[in-house]
Coordinates of C-alpha atoms in Angstrom, one line a residue:
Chain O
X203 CA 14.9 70.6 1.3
X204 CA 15.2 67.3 -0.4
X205 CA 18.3 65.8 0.5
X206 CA 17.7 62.4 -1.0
X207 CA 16.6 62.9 -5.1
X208 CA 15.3 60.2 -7.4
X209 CA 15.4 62.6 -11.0
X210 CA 13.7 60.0 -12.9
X211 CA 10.2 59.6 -12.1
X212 CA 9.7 56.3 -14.3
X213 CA 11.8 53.7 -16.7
X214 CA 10.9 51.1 -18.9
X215 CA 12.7 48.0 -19.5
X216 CA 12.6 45.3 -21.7
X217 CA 12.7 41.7 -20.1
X218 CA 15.8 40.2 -19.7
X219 CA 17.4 43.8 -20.2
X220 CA 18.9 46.0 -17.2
X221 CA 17.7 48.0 -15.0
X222 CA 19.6 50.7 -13.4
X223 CA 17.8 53.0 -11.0
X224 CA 19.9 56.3 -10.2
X225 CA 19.8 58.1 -6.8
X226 CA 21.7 61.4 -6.0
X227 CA 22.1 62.6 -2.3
X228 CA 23.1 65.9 -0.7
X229 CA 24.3 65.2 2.9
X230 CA 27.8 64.0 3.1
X231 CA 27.2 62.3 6.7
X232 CA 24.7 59.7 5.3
X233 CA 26.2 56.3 6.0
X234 CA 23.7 53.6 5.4
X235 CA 21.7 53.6 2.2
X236 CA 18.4 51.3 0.7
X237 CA 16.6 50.2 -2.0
X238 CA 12.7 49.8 -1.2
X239 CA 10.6 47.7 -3.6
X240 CA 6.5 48.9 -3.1
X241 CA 3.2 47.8 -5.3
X242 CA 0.4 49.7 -5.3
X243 CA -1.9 49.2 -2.3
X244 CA 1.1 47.7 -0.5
X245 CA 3.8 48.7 2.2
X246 CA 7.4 48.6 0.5
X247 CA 9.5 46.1 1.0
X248 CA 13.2 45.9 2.0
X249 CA 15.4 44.9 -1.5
X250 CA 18.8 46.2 -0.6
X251 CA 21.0 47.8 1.1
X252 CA 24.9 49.1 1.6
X253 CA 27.2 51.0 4.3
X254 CA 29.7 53.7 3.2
X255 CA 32.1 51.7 4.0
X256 CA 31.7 49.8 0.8
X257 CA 31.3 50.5 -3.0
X258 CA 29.1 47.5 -4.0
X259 CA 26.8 45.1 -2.5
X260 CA 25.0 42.1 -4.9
X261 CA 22.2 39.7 -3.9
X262 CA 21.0 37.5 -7.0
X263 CA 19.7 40.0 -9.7
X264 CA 20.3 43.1 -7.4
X265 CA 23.5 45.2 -6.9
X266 CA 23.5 48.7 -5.2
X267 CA 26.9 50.6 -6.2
X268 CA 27.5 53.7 -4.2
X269 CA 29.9 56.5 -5.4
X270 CA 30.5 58.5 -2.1
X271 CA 32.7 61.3 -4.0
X272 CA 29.8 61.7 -5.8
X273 CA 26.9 61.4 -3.7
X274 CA 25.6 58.9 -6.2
X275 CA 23.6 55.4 -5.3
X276 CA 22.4 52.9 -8.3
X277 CA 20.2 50.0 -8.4
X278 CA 21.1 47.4 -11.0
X279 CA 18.5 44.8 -11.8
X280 CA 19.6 41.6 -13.9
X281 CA 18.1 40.3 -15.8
X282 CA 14.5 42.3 -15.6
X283 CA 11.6 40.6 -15.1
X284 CA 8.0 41.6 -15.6
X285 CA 7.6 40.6 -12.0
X286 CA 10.0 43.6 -11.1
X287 CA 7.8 46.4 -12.2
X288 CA 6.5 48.5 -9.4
X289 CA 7.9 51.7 -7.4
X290 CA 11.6 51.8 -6.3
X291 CA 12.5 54.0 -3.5
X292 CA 16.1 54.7 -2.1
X293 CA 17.0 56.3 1.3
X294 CA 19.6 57.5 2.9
X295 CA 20.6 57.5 6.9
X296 CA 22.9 59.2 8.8
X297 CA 25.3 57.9 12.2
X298 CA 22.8 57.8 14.9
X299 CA 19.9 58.8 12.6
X300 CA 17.0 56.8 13.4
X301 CA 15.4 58.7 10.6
X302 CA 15.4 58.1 6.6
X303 CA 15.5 60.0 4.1
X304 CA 13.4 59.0 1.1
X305 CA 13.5 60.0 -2.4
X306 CA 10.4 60.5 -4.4
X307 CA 10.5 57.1 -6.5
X308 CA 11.3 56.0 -9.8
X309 CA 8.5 53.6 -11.5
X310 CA 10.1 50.5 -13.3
X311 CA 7.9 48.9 -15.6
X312 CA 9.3 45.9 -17.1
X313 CA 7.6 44.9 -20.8
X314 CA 7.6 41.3 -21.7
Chain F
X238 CA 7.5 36.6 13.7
X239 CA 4.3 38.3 12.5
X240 CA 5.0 41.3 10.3
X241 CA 4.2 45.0 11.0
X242 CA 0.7 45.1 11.3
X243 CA -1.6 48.1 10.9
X244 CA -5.3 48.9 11.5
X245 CA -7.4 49.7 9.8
X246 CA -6.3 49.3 6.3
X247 CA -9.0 51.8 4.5
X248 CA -11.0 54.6 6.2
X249 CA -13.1 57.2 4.8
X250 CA -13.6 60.5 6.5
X251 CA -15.0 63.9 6.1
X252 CA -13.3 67.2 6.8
X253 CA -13.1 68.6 10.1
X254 CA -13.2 64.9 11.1
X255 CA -10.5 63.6 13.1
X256 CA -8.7 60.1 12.8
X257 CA -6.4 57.6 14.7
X258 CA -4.6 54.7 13.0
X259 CA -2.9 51.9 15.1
X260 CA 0.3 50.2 14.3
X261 CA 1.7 47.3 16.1
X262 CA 5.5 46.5 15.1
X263 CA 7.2 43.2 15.0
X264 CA 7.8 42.1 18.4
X265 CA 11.3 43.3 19.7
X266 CA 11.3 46.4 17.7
X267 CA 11.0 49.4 19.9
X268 CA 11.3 52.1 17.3
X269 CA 8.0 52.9 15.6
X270 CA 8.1 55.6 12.4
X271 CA 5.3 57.0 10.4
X272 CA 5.2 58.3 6.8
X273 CA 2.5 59.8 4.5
X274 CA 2.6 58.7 0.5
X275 CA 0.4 61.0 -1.1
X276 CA -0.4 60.2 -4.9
X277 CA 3.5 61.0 -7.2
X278 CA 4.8 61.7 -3.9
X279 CA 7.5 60.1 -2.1
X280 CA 7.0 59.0 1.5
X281 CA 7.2 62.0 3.8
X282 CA 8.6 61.1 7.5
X283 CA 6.1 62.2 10.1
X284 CA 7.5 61.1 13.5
X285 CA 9.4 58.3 15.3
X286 CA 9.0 57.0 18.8
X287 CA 11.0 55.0 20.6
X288 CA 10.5 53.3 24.0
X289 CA 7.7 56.1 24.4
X290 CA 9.5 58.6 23.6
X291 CA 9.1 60.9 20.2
X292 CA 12.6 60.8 18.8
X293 CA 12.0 62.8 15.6
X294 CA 10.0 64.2 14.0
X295 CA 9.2 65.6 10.9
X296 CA 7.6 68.8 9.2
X297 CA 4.2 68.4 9.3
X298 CA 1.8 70.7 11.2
X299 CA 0.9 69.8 14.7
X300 CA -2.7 68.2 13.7
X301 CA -0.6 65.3 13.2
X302 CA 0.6 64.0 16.5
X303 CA 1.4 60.5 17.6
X304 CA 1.9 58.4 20.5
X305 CA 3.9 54.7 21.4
X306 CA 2.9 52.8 24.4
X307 CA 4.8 50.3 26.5
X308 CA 4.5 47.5 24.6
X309 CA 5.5 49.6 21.4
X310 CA 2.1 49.6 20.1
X311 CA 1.7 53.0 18.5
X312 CA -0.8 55.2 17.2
X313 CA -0.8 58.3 14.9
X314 CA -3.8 60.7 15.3
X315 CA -5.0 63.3 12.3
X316 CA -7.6 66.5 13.7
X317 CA -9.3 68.5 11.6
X318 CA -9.2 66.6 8.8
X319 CA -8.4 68.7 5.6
X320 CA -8.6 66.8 1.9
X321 CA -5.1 67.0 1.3
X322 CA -4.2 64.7 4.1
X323 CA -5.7 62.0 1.6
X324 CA -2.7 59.3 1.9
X325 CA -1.3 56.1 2.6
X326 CA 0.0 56.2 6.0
X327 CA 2.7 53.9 6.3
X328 CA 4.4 52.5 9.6
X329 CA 7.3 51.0 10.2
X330 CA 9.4 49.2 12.8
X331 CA 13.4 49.3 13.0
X332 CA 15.3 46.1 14.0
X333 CA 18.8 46.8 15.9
X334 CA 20.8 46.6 12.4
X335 CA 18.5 50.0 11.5
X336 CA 16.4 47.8 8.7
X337 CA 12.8 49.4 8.7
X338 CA 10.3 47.3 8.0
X339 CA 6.9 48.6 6.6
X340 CA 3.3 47.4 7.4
X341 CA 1.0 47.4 4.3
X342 CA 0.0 50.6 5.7
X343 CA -3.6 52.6 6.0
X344 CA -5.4 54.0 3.0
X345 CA -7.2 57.5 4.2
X346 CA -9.8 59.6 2.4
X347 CA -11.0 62.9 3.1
X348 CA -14.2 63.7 1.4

């Protein structure tokens, strides 16, 4: 039972272009959602993240937008740089969860 | 502060075999969680201690079992070894804002 989904297992990108990674999510009592950055052979790495209590949340070339009504979380990445390709991964907490819920990934590979 | 650190980083087994992997997390953390990224998987959770304690855990058979000691060192132990548990086995630590931060995690192969 997969209640955090990443539908698009890979994206390409031109440089300079956006990025926008999609995430859907099932349980309505998920509060706290991330963005993970990983590179092969490597443990991922914190990107970005956002409470429910908010819509949007930008740090430079990031921005997570969550659409509670919809269940929806998105990634934005601008401008794209080769330097951004490698496996994005979104989870999803709930209160008092000291768990995540991961999706499966989406690979971004950015062309120069 | 020195990062989530995890030993060792490769290891090659055979079936039947069984394995332990060590995890230390960044000093102050006391939750310790494990995943398993297997190859166009995403991570799977495995367990989470805290303070000594297993918190949650996850849906994996009970060959994987894990334990956290009282300086939040923890270790993760695989028995009888089968090839599918060929993975990374990541390990995190969770600060008190619930941020997890990964170590570069151990590579495992069952021959």
């Amino acid at each position: 039972d997969q209640q955090v989904k990443q539908n698009s297992p890979s994206l390409s990108v031109q440089e300079g272009r956006i990025s926008i990674l999609n995430c859907d999510y099932t349980n309505s009592m998920f509060d706290y959602f991330l963005w993970y950055k990983k590179y092969p052979a490597e443990g991922p790495t914190f990107l970005i993240s956002i409470s429910s209590i908010k819509d949007k949340n930008e740090d430079g070339r990031f921005t997570v937008f969550l659409n509670k009504s919809a269940k929806h979380l998105s990634l934005h990445i601008v401008p794209s740089q080769p330097g951004d390709s490698a496996v994005y991964f979104c989870a999803a907490s709930a209160p008092n969860f000291n768990k995540f819920y991961f999706g499966s990934g989406t690979k971004l590979n950015v062309k120069p | 502060k020195a990062g989530v650190t995890q030993t060792p980083r490769y290891l090659i087994k055979t079936r039947g075999q069984q394995v332990t992997l060590s995890c230390s997390p960044i000093s102050g953390h006391r939750s310790v969680s494990w995943y398993q990224q297997t190859p166009g998987q995403g991570l799977q959770f495995l367990f989470e201690y805290f303070s000594e304690t297993q918190r949650n855990k996850g849906n994996f058979p009970g060959r994987f079992s894990g334990r956290q000691f009282s300086n939040s060192r923890s270790e993760m132990n695989v028995s009888t070894l089968e090839l599918g548990d060929s993975a990374l086995y990541l390990c995190a630590s969770t600060d008190s804002q619930e941020t997890q931060y990964f170590g570069p995690g151990t590579r495992l192969l069952v021959l």
